[in-house]
Short mmCIF file of C-alpha atoms in Angstrom, two decimals:
data_model
loop_
_atom_site.label_atom_id
_atom_site.label_comp_id
_atom_site.label_asym_id
_atom_site.label_seq_id
_atom_site.Cartn_x
_atom_site.Cartn_y
_atom_site.Cartn_z
CA UNK A 1 83.42 -28.50 -134.67
CA UNK A 2 80.19 -27.85 -132.96
CA UNK A 3 78.31 -30.03 -135.42
CA UNK A 4 75.27 -31.79 -133.86
CA UNK A 5 75.24 -35.34 -134.89
CA UNK A 6 74.24 -38.98 -133.77
CA UNK A 7 75.50 -42.45 -134.45
CA UNK A 8 73.09 -44.80 -136.05
CA UNK A 9 73.06 -47.82 -138.37
CA UNK A 10 72.64 -46.48 -141.83
CA UNK A 11 71.15 -48.51 -144.68
CA UNK A 12 72.66 -46.10 -147.30
CA UNK A 13 75.99 -44.37 -147.28
CA UNK A 14 78.39 -43.70 -144.32
CA UNK A 15 77.37 -40.12 -143.45
CA UNK A 16 73.96 -38.34 -143.97
CA UNK A 17 73.92 -34.60 -143.63
CA UNK A 18 70.80 -32.32 -143.77
CA UNK A 19 67.15 -32.94 -143.40
CA UNK A 20 64.51 -34.63 -145.49
CA UNK A 21 63.96 -34.39 -148.52
CA UNK A 22 67.32 -32.52 -149.17
CA UNK A 23 69.77 -34.84 -147.39
CA UNK A 24 73.31 -35.14 -148.73
CA UNK A 25 74.68 -38.85 -148.70
CA UNK A 26 78.33 -39.29 -148.29
CA UNK A 27 80.08 -42.46 -149.14
CA UNK A 28 83.53 -42.60 -147.51
CA UNK A 29 86.20 -44.88 -149.06
CA UNK A 30 89.79 -45.38 -148.18
CA UNK A 31 92.19 -45.85 -151.20
CA UNK A 32 92.63 -49.49 -150.54
CA UNK A 33 88.95 -50.14 -149.84
CA UNK A 34 88.15 -48.23 -153.17
CA UNK A 35 90.39 -50.59 -155.17
CA UNK A 36 89.06 -53.71 -153.42
CA UNK A 37 85.38 -52.67 -153.82
CA UNK A 38 85.86 -52.44 -157.64
CA UNK A 39 86.75 -56.16 -157.69
CA UNK A 40 84.05 -57.57 -155.45
CA UNK A 41 81.35 -55.09 -156.92
CA UNK A 42 80.58 -53.57 -153.49
CA UNK A 43 81.10 -50.09 -154.97
CA UNK A 44 78.59 -50.66 -157.79
CA UNK A 45 75.98 -51.92 -155.13
CA UNK A 46 76.70 -49.03 -152.68
CA UNK A 47 76.49 -46.27 -155.22
CA UNK A 48 73.40 -47.92 -156.82
CA UNK A 49 71.56 -48.10 -153.55
CA UNK A 50 72.56 -44.51 -152.77
CA UNK A 51 71.28 -43.15 -156.08
CA UNK A 52 68.05 -45.26 -155.87
CA UNK A 53 67.40 -43.75 -152.40
CA UNK A 54 67.79 -40.20 -153.77
CA UNK A 55 65.64 -40.83 -156.86
CA UNK A 56 68.83 -40.66 -159.04
CA UNK A 57 69.53 -37.04 -157.94
CA UNK A 58 73.37 -36.83 -158.40
CA UNK A 59 73.53 -33.47 -156.72
CA UNK A 60 72.70 -35.17 -153.39
CA UNK A 61 75.41 -37.96 -153.51
CA UNK A 62 79.01 -37.49 -152.67
CA UNK A 63 82.06 -39.75 -152.63
CA UNK A 64 85.21 -38.88 -150.38
CA UNK A 65 88.39 -40.96 -151.18
CA UNK A 66 90.51 -40.79 -147.92
CA UNK A 67 94.19 -41.66 -147.74
CA UNK A 68 97.30 -41.44 -149.76
CA UNK A 69 98.19 -43.66 -152.84
CA UNK A 70 101.39 -44.81 -151.00
CA UNK A 71 99.11 -47.08 -148.89
CA UNK A 72 98.65 -49.31 -151.93
CA UNK A 73 102.49 -49.99 -151.75
CA UNK A 74 102.13 -51.62 -148.32
CA UNK A 75 101.41 -55.36 -147.88
CA UNK A 76 97.68 -56.18 -147.79
CA UNK A 77 97.38 -59.81 -146.73
CA UNK A 78 93.52 -59.53 -146.47
CA UNK A 79 93.33 -58.61 -150.25
CA UNK A 80 94.88 -61.73 -151.77
CA UNK A 81 93.27 -61.18 -155.28
CA UNK A 82 95.23 -57.87 -155.50
CA UNK A 83 98.68 -59.50 -154.96
CA UNK A 84 99.17 -60.02 -158.71
CA UNK A 85 98.86 -56.22 -159.51
CA UNK A 86 101.87 -53.94 -159.10
CA UNK A 87 101.82 -50.63 -157.31
CA UNK A 88 101.41 -48.71 -160.52
CA UNK A 89 98.50 -50.91 -161.62
CA UNK A 90 96.68 -50.51 -158.35
CA UNK A 91 97.37 -46.66 -158.47
CA UNK A 92 96.13 -46.41 -162.09
CA UNK A 93 93.02 -48.44 -161.10
CA UNK A 94 92.28 -46.07 -158.27
CA UNK A 95 92.54 -43.01 -160.36
CA UNK A 96 90.50 -44.52 -163.22
CA UNK A 97 87.71 -45.40 -160.67
CA UNK A 98 87.59 -41.85 -159.51
CA UNK A 99 87.57 -40.38 -163.09
CA UNK A 100 84.62 -42.87 -163.95
CA UNK A 101 82.68 -41.76 -160.98
CA UNK A 102 83.25 -38.10 -161.83
CA UNK A 103 82.68 -38.10 -165.54
CA UNK A 104 80.73 -41.16 -166.54
CA UNK A 105 78.50 -41.49 -163.46
CA UNK A 106 78.41 -37.66 -162.76
CA UNK A 107 79.08 -38.11 -159.06
CA UNK A 108 81.27 -35.53 -157.24
CA UNK A 109 84.52 -37.10 -155.84
CA UNK A 110 86.58 -35.28 -153.18
CA UNK A 111 89.99 -36.33 -151.84
CA UNK A 112 91.23 -36.17 -148.18
CA UNK A 113 94.58 -37.09 -146.64
CA UNK A 114 93.30 -38.71 -143.52
CA UNK A 115 90.30 -39.01 -141.27
CA UNK A 116 90.94 -35.42 -139.94
CA UNK A 117 90.62 -34.03 -143.60
CA UNK A 118 87.37 -35.91 -144.12
CA UNK A 119 86.01 -34.27 -140.96
CA UNK A 120 87.09 -31.02 -142.22
CA UNK A 121 85.29 -31.56 -145.48
CA UNK A 122 82.21 -32.59 -143.65
CA UNK A 123 82.32 -29.45 -141.49
CA UNK A 124 82.50 -27.14 -144.59
CA UNK A 125 79.54 -29.04 -146.20
CA UNK A 126 77.49 -28.45 -143.07
CA UNK A 127 78.39 -24.75 -142.94
CA UNK A 128 77.50 -24.33 -146.66
CA UNK A 129 74.30 -26.44 -146.47
CA UNK A 130 71.98 -23.39 -145.72
CA UNK A 131 73.37 -21.63 -148.85
CA UNK A 132 73.16 -24.66 -150.89
CA UNK A 133 69.55 -24.97 -150.14
CA UNK A 134 68.78 -21.36 -151.46
CA UNK A 135 71.11 -21.39 -154.53
CA UNK A 136 70.63 -23.26 -157.72
CA UNK A 137 73.62 -24.69 -159.68
CA UNK A 138 75.56 -21.84 -161.27
CA UNK A 139 75.50 -21.69 -165.14
CA UNK A 140 78.95 -20.84 -166.62
CA UNK A 141 77.58 -20.09 -170.20
CA UNK A 142 77.73 -16.32 -169.81
CA UNK A 143 80.95 -14.29 -168.91
CA UNK A 144 81.20 -11.62 -166.39
CA UNK A 145 83.30 -8.92 -167.89
CA UNK A 146 85.43 -6.61 -165.85
CA UNK A 147 85.41 -2.95 -166.41
CA UNK A 148 88.18 -1.86 -168.85
CA UNK A 149 91.12 -0.24 -167.28
CA UNK A 150 93.74 1.22 -169.49
CA UNK A 151 97.49 0.81 -168.66
CA UNK A 152 99.57 3.60 -167.40
CA UNK A 153 100.49 5.95 -170.22
CA UNK A 154 98.34 4.24 -172.74
CA UNK A 155 95.72 6.00 -174.89
CA UNK A 156 92.44 3.81 -174.86
CA UNK A 157 91.31 5.09 -178.27
CA UNK A 158 94.62 4.13 -179.87
CA UNK A 159 94.42 0.75 -178.33
CA UNK A 160 90.91 0.26 -179.74
CA UNK A 161 92.02 1.40 -183.06
CA UNK A 162 94.92 -1.05 -183.01
CA UNK A 163 92.52 -3.83 -182.13
CA UNK A 164 90.08 -3.09 -184.99
CA UNK A 165 93.04 -2.95 -187.43
CA UNK A 166 93.74 -6.58 -186.74
CA UNK A 167 90.83 -7.51 -188.86
CA UNK A 168 91.88 -7.75 -192.46
CA UNK A 169 90.83 -4.88 -194.65
CA UNK A 170 90.49 -2.20 -191.90
CA UNK A 171 93.07 0.55 -192.44
CA UNK A 172 94.77 2.77 -189.95
CA UNK A 173 92.48 5.76 -190.81
CA UNK A 174 89.34 3.64 -190.74
CA UNK A 175 90.20 2.19 -187.33
CA UNK A 176 90.68 5.63 -185.81
CA UNK A 177 87.43 6.99 -187.22
CA UNK A 178 85.69 3.80 -185.73
CA UNK A 179 87.28 4.21 -182.39
CA UNK A 180 86.19 7.86 -182.05
CA UNK A 181 83.99 8.42 -179.16
CA UNK A 182 84.74 5.01 -177.60
CA UNK A 183 87.30 4.23 -174.90
CA UNK A 184 87.04 0.49 -175.03
CA UNK A 185 85.75 -2.43 -176.85
CA UNK A 186 82.85 -2.87 -174.67
CA UNK A 187 81.32 0.51 -175.35
CA UNK A 188 82.13 0.05 -179.13
CA UNK A 189 80.27 -3.21 -179.10
CA UNK A 190 77.31 -1.79 -177.16
CA UNK A 191 76.82 0.91 -179.71
CA UNK A 192 77.24 -1.32 -182.71
CA UNK A 193 74.63 -3.90 -181.43
CA UNK A 194 72.30 -1.17 -180.38
CA UNK A 195 71.75 -0.22 -184.05
CA UNK A 196 69.27 -1.97 -186.26
CA UNK A 197 71.89 -2.80 -189.03
CA UNK A 198 75.30 -3.25 -187.44
CA UNK A 199 77.06 -3.58 -190.77
CA UNK A 200 75.64 -0.34 -192.16
CA UNK A 201 76.41 1.31 -188.80
CA UNK A 202 80.10 0.41 -189.28
CA UNK A 203 80.05 1.62 -192.97
CA UNK A 204 78.47 4.94 -192.00
CA UNK A 205 80.83 5.56 -188.98
CA UNK A 206 83.99 4.75 -190.96
CA UNK A 207 82.98 7.16 -193.86
CA UNK A 208 82.38 10.20 -191.78
CA UNK A 209 84.75 13.05 -192.62
CA UNK A 210 86.46 14.59 -195.65
CA UNK A 211 89.11 12.67 -197.66
CA UNK A 212 88.33 9.47 -195.93
CA UNK A 213 88.95 6.24 -197.53
CA UNK A 214 85.63 4.44 -197.43
CA UNK A 215 85.21 1.18 -195.50
CA UNK A 216 84.11 -1.57 -198.08
CA UNK A 217 80.93 -3.50 -197.15
CA UNK A 218 82.74 -7.00 -197.18
CA UNK A 219 85.23 -5.51 -194.68
CA UNK A 220 82.35 -4.22 -192.50
CA UNK A 221 80.76 -7.59 -192.66
CA UNK A 222 84.08 -9.34 -191.56
CA UNK A 223 84.49 -6.91 -188.79
CA UNK A 224 81.04 -7.28 -187.48
CA UNK A 225 81.34 -11.22 -187.55
CA UNK A 226 84.77 -10.92 -185.77
CA UNK A 227 83.51 -8.75 -182.95
CA UNK A 228 80.05 -10.08 -182.27
CA UNK A 229 79.72 -13.32 -184.01
CA UNK A 230 77.47 -14.68 -186.97
CA UNK A 231 74.27 -13.75 -185.37
CA UNK A 232 74.87 -10.04 -186.18
CA UNK A 233 74.84 -10.76 -189.91
CA UNK A 234 71.34 -12.04 -189.99
CA UNK A 235 70.03 -8.74 -191.35
CA UNK A 236 72.98 -8.48 -193.74
CA UNK A 237 72.46 -12.00 -195.07
CA UNK A 238 68.81 -11.35 -195.62
CA UNK A 239 69.60 -8.07 -197.56
CA UNK A 240 72.11 -9.92 -199.86
CA UNK A 241 69.67 -12.66 -200.61
CA UNK A 242 67.10 -10.15 -201.64
CA UNK A 243 69.68 -8.24 -203.72
CA UNK A 244 70.48 -11.54 -205.56
CA UNK A 245 66.86 -11.67 -206.91
CA UNK A 246 66.66 -10.43 -210.41
CA UNK A 247 65.34 -6.86 -210.56
CA UNK A 248 65.89 -5.85 -206.94
CA UNK A 249 68.53 -3.30 -206.29
CA UNK A 250 70.41 -2.70 -203.14
CA UNK A 251 68.09 0.25 -202.19
CA UNK A 252 65.03 -1.81 -202.71
CA UNK A 253 66.49 -4.76 -200.79
CA UNK A 254 67.32 -2.34 -197.85
CA UNK A 255 63.80 -1.03 -197.85
CA UNK A 256 62.30 -4.44 -197.83
CA UNK A 257 64.43 -5.49 -194.96
CA UNK A 258 63.73 -2.33 -193.07
CA UNK A 259 60.00 -3.00 -193.24
CA UNK A 260 60.00 -6.79 -192.58
CA UNK A 261 63.12 -7.19 -190.52
CA UNK A 262 63.41 -10.99 -190.96
CA UNK A 263 62.91 -13.43 -193.85
CA UNK A 264 60.35 -15.31 -191.71
CA UNK A 265 58.15 -12.21 -191.28
CA UNK A 266 58.23 -11.53 -194.94
CA UNK A 267 57.51 -15.05 -195.94
CA UNK A 268 54.52 -15.12 -193.53
CA UNK A 269 53.13 -11.91 -194.85
CA UNK A 270 53.25 -13.10 -198.51
CA UNK A 271 51.75 -16.39 -197.74
CA UNK A 272 48.82 -14.75 -195.86
CA UNK A 273 47.88 -12.57 -198.92
CA UNK A 274 45.44 -13.51 -201.64
CA UNK A 275 47.26 -11.22 -204.10
CA UNK A 276 50.89 -11.11 -202.66
CA UNK A 277 52.02 -9.12 -205.79
CA UNK A 278 49.32 -6.44 -205.31
CA UNK A 279 50.15 -6.20 -201.65
CA UNK A 280 53.80 -5.64 -202.52
CA UNK A 281 52.61 -2.88 -204.99
CA UNK A 282 50.80 -1.02 -202.26
CA UNK A 283 53.82 -1.18 -199.98
CA UNK A 284 56.55 -0.59 -202.60
CA UNK A 285 55.04 1.22 -205.60
CA UNK A 286 58.44 1.88 -207.19
CA UNK A 287 59.33 -1.79 -207.43
CA UNK A 288 58.70 -3.21 -210.81
CA UNK A 289 56.21 -5.89 -211.42
CA UNK A 290 58.67 -8.59 -212.60
CA UNK A 291 60.79 -7.87 -209.52
CA UNK A 292 57.70 -8.47 -207.32
CA UNK A 293 56.80 -11.68 -209.13
CA UNK A 294 60.36 -12.99 -208.68
CA UNK A 295 60.37 -11.90 -205.07
CA UNK A 296 57.09 -13.75 -204.29
CA UNK A 297 58.20 -16.92 -206.30
CA UNK A 298 61.49 -16.88 -204.26
CA UNK A 299 59.92 -16.59 -200.83
CA UNK A 300 56.41 -17.95 -201.10
CA UNK A 301 56.79 -20.42 -203.91
CA UNK A 302 55.10 -20.67 -207.26
CA UNK A 303 51.78 -21.55 -205.53
CA UNK A 304 51.46 -17.90 -204.36
CA UNK A 305 51.49 -16.60 -207.95
CA UNK A 306 48.23 -18.44 -208.90
CA UNK A 307 46.29 -15.13 -208.59
CA UNK A 308 48.89 -13.08 -210.59
CA UNK A 309 48.82 -15.67 -213.35
CA UNK A 310 44.99 -15.63 -213.41
CA UNK A 311 45.08 -11.73 -213.65
CA UNK A 312 47.81 -11.85 -216.41
CA UNK A 313 45.64 -14.44 -218.26
CA UNK A 314 42.68 -11.94 -218.30
CA UNK A 315 44.89 -8.91 -219.24
CA UNK A 316 46.44 -10.80 -222.11
CA UNK A 317 43.14 -11.04 -223.99
CA UNK A 318 42.49 -8.57 -226.78
CA UNK A 319 40.18 -5.58 -225.77
CA UNK A 320 40.90 -5.98 -221.96
CA UNK A 321 43.15 -3.39 -220.39
CA UNK A 322 45.21 -3.95 -217.33
CA UNK A 323 42.81 -1.94 -215.06
CA UNK A 324 39.69 -3.95 -216.36
CA UNK A 325 41.63 -7.18 -215.66
CA UNK A 326 42.42 -6.01 -212.17
CA UNK A 327 38.92 -5.01 -211.54
CA UNK A 328 37.58 -8.43 -212.78
CA UNK A 329 40.21 -10.42 -210.79
CA UNK A 330 39.33 -8.49 -207.63
CA UNK A 331 35.53 -9.08 -208.08
CA UNK A 332 36.11 -12.79 -209.03
CA UNK A 333 39.35 -14.03 -207.47
CA UNK A 334 39.57 -17.26 -209.43
CA UNK A 335 38.51 -18.76 -212.76
CA UNK A 336 35.67 -20.93 -211.10
CA UNK A 337 33.87 -17.94 -209.73
CA UNK A 338 34.27 -16.02 -212.97
CA UNK A 339 32.86 -18.87 -214.98
CA UNK A 340 29.92 -19.11 -212.65
CA UNK A 341 29.28 -15.53 -213.04
CA UNK A 342 29.32 -15.69 -216.86
CA UNK A 343 27.10 -18.84 -216.91
CA UNK A 344 24.62 -17.31 -214.65
CA UNK A 345 23.82 -14.66 -217.18
CA UNK A 346 21.29 -15.38 -219.95
CA UNK A 347 23.76 -13.78 -222.43
CA UNK A 348 27.31 -14.54 -221.30
CA UNK A 349 28.68 -11.87 -223.65
CA UNK A 350 26.38 -9.24 -222.24
CA UNK A 351 27.35 -10.34 -218.71
CA UNK A 352 30.94 -10.09 -219.59
CA UNK A 353 30.41 -6.56 -220.91
CA UNK A 354 28.84 -5.49 -217.60
CA UNK A 355 31.65 -6.86 -215.49
CA UNK A 356 34.07 -4.01 -216.13
CA UNK A 357 32.45 -2.06 -218.97
CA UNK A 358 34.16 -4.12 -221.65
CA UNK A 359 33.54 -3.62 -225.39
CA UNK A 360 32.15 -6.32 -227.59
CA UNK A 361 35.58 -7.54 -228.63
CA UNK A 362 36.92 -7.96 -225.04
CA UNK A 363 33.70 -9.52 -223.83
CA UNK A 364 33.79 -12.09 -226.71
CA UNK A 365 37.38 -12.80 -225.88
CA UNK A 366 36.70 -13.27 -222.26
CA UNK A 367 33.80 -15.65 -222.91
CA UNK A 368 35.97 -17.58 -225.41
CA UNK A 369 38.80 -18.00 -222.94
CA UNK A 370 36.93 -19.32 -219.96
CA UNK A 371 33.77 -20.77 -221.50
CA UNK A 372 33.01 -23.19 -224.34
CA UNK A 373 30.21 -25.36 -225.76
CA UNK A 374 26.80 -23.76 -225.52
CA UNK A 375 28.26 -20.40 -224.62
CA UNK A 376 30.33 -20.19 -227.79
CA UNK A 377 27.17 -21.41 -229.76
CA UNK A 378 25.25 -18.48 -228.36
CA UNK A 379 28.13 -16.00 -229.20
CA UNK A 380 28.25 -17.33 -232.74
CA UNK A 381 24.47 -16.99 -233.02
CA UNK A 382 24.66 -13.34 -232.07
CA UNK A 383 27.42 -12.82 -234.45
CA UNK A 384 25.67 -14.41 -237.37
CA UNK A 385 22.52 -12.40 -236.80
CA UNK A 386 24.31 -9.13 -236.49
CA UNK A 387 26.28 -9.68 -239.84
CA UNK A 388 23.07 -9.43 -242.10
CA UNK A 389 22.46 -5.88 -241.10
CA UNK A 390 20.65 -6.36 -237.80
CA UNK A 391 21.71 -4.21 -234.97
CA UNK A 392 23.51 -5.76 -232.04
CA UNK A 393 20.66 -5.11 -229.73
CA UNK A 394 18.02 -6.79 -232.00
CA UNK A 395 20.61 -9.74 -232.46
CA UNK A 396 20.89 -10.26 -228.57
CA UNK A 397 16.99 -10.05 -228.39
CA UNK A 398 16.52 -12.74 -230.99
CA UNK A 399 19.33 -14.92 -229.54
CA UNK A 400 17.81 -14.71 -226.03
CA UNK A 401 14.46 -15.66 -227.42
CA UNK A 402 15.23 -18.69 -229.40
CA UNK A 403 18.68 -19.90 -228.02
CA UNK A 404 18.89 -22.19 -231.14
CA UNK A 405 19.43 -21.63 -234.91
CA UNK A 406 16.96 -24.26 -235.82
CA UNK A 407 14.20 -22.68 -233.85
CA UNK A 408 15.04 -19.25 -235.26
CA UNK A 409 14.87 -20.62 -238.89
CA UNK A 410 11.56 -22.40 -238.25
CA UNK A 411 10.10 -19.27 -236.80
CA UNK A 412 11.33 -17.20 -239.76
CA UNK A 413 9.93 -19.63 -242.36
CA UNK A 414 6.55 -19.74 -240.53
CA UNK A 415 6.39 -16.12 -240.37
CA UNK A 416 7.17 -15.50 -244.08
CA UNK A 417 4.67 -18.30 -245.16
CA UNK A 418 1.82 -17.23 -243.14
CA UNK A 419 0.02 -14.61 -245.12
CA UNK A 420 -2.34 -13.64 -242.26
CA UNK A 421 0.59 -12.68 -240.02
CA UNK A 422 2.32 -10.94 -242.89
CA UNK A 423 -0.48 -8.62 -243.62
CA UNK A 424 -0.68 -7.28 -240.15
CA UNK A 425 0.77 -3.79 -239.50
CA UNK A 426 1.89 -2.31 -236.28
CA UNK A 427 1.50 1.45 -235.34
CA UNK A 428 5.26 2.04 -236.04
CA UNK A 429 5.43 0.74 -239.48
CA UNK A 430 6.77 -2.46 -241.08
CA UNK A 431 7.02 -4.77 -238.00
CA UNK A 432 6.36 -8.43 -238.09
CA UNK A 433 5.68 -11.14 -235.63
CA UNK A 434 8.33 -13.84 -235.58
CA UNK A 435 6.66 -16.13 -233.13
CA UNK A 436 3.20 -16.21 -231.56
CA UNK A 437 3.05 -13.95 -228.57
CA UNK A 438 6.61 -12.41 -229.07
CA UNK A 439 7.70 -9.48 -231.36
CA UNK A 440 11.13 -9.48 -232.97
CA UNK A 441 10.57 -6.03 -234.72
CA UNK A 442 12.34 -7.38 -237.88
CA UNK A 443 11.23 -6.35 -241.29
CA UNK A 444 10.55 -8.67 -244.10
CA UNK A 445 13.72 -7.99 -245.94
CA UNK A 446 15.75 -8.61 -242.65
CA UNK A 447 14.02 -11.91 -242.02
CA UNK A 448 14.63 -13.00 -245.63
CA UNK A 449 18.37 -12.12 -245.50
CA UNK A 450 18.78 -13.88 -242.12
CA UNK A 451 17.00 -17.02 -243.30
CA UNK A 452 19.00 -17.03 -246.54
CA UNK A 453 22.19 -16.54 -244.64
CA UNK A 454 21.54 -19.47 -242.30
CA UNK A 455 20.44 -21.71 -245.22
CA UNK A 456 23.45 -20.84 -247.40
CA UNK A 457 25.91 -21.66 -244.62
CA UNK A 458 24.07 -24.91 -243.80
CA UNK A 459 24.03 -24.02 -240.07
CA UNK A 460 20.66 -25.78 -239.59
CA UNK A 461 21.92 -28.92 -240.90
CA UNK A 462 25.21 -28.75 -238.93
CA UNK A 463 23.38 -27.95 -235.71
CA UNK A 464 25.19 -30.60 -233.70
CA UNK A 465 28.79 -29.83 -235.16
CA UNK A 466 30.91 -28.10 -232.59
CA UNK A 467 31.42 -24.46 -233.28
CA UNK A 468 34.92 -22.86 -233.68
CA UNK A 469 36.39 -22.51 -230.20
CA UNK A 470 38.63 -19.38 -230.91
CA UNK A 471 37.61 -15.82 -231.63
CA UNK A 472 40.00 -15.82 -234.65
CA UNK A 473 38.01 -18.67 -236.23
CA UNK A 474 34.68 -16.90 -235.56
CA UNK A 475 36.20 -13.78 -237.52
CA UNK A 476 37.26 -15.94 -240.34
CA UNK A 477 33.80 -17.55 -240.60
CA UNK A 478 32.34 -13.92 -240.79
CA UNK A 479 34.70 -12.85 -243.53
CA UNK A 480 33.81 -16.09 -245.61
CA UNK A 481 30.23 -15.25 -245.20
CA UNK A 482 30.66 -11.66 -246.44
CA UNK A 483 32.37 -13.11 -249.62
CA UNK A 484 29.52 -15.45 -250.24
CA UNK A 485 27.03 -12.53 -249.85
#
């Protein structure tokens, strides 16, 4: 056979073929020796040493079982412990051992009839050895399709149409329209998978022509799944899930899928936006706001609607329009930043009016909604001063100067009781000093009305009482005060 070899005492295996570190170790076993080695554990030790020597690389170990099973029927005086087993038992034991080596231990097992057959196997391995070093194990996961060849006298398009009609719901006419311009299944599948939406491609292709019975979408879904598997329905399933959301039509769902392609892409986009509803409004202006809210809640969760709820909270206030609420929410994206902006102003109402050019009602409602305590006390003070015939500008000026009803009343009483201050006149007419070093520009009649109003309502005595917390209660107090006047 012209195989160069040498005879040596080997510690592992019976034949070693190849060079380090890619040797192939061959363990040669006769049928009788195979059965005997199972009982005295020699097979376990030999295979274990062989695998340990190759660092448990099972691709470098091989077992050759030599001989015929009929040898087990002959007397074997040197194997006394096997005399109790019948020929069928010994044969089944040999077969079971070969199966265990192949499947359980993942070791290749080859059969040869005699010593000459073993030599032929070794010769083939030596010839294939250079190729085995260059090639990796072949993976059988992918199929190799042969080119389609129609049979003699057979129309390929008719054959493809008949194959498509095997799917339930595909009519003969629809099958012929689908098979148009395609000679075999491979070209049909290639064209279908090349489209962005295979299901829509099937629907459009089957509905071409006049007087054609349309291919229903469930049938197209079934056909695409039958031909190419469930992976092709990813886009269709995404579209159906969006269509199930309240307020989203099939057209809108198709547009959303065409823009984002997958559910994961759309979810990442919504989670990365501070205002996901506003971002969807820019991309899809025709989509209604309730539909956008439902879509964001379905894909990104209720946490993503925090900004939308905050904007709706501002827009629900009387005197604040949707545009003003959008402007305020863009400038101050959360309630904390808005409260800080209102508190930083000396006059929270005036600061609220500057945010988005709000009127007095909207500014009062905004301050009432997001602030309480001292801010509402200040609002009430401005409202009380303005109700006695004093302009809003002068009411804000007085409230900014004194910041307290008690201090304002004390200054009014001091100004009215001090004759020396009362006798002074300014160049512009009847102007009075309210407090030393500061001018209020109030007349004597205005100061008296304001003082009487505060005294009649008992606000000075009830300075520490919590003021009404809603704008409705503020208005009721003003109406009661009018009736008293």
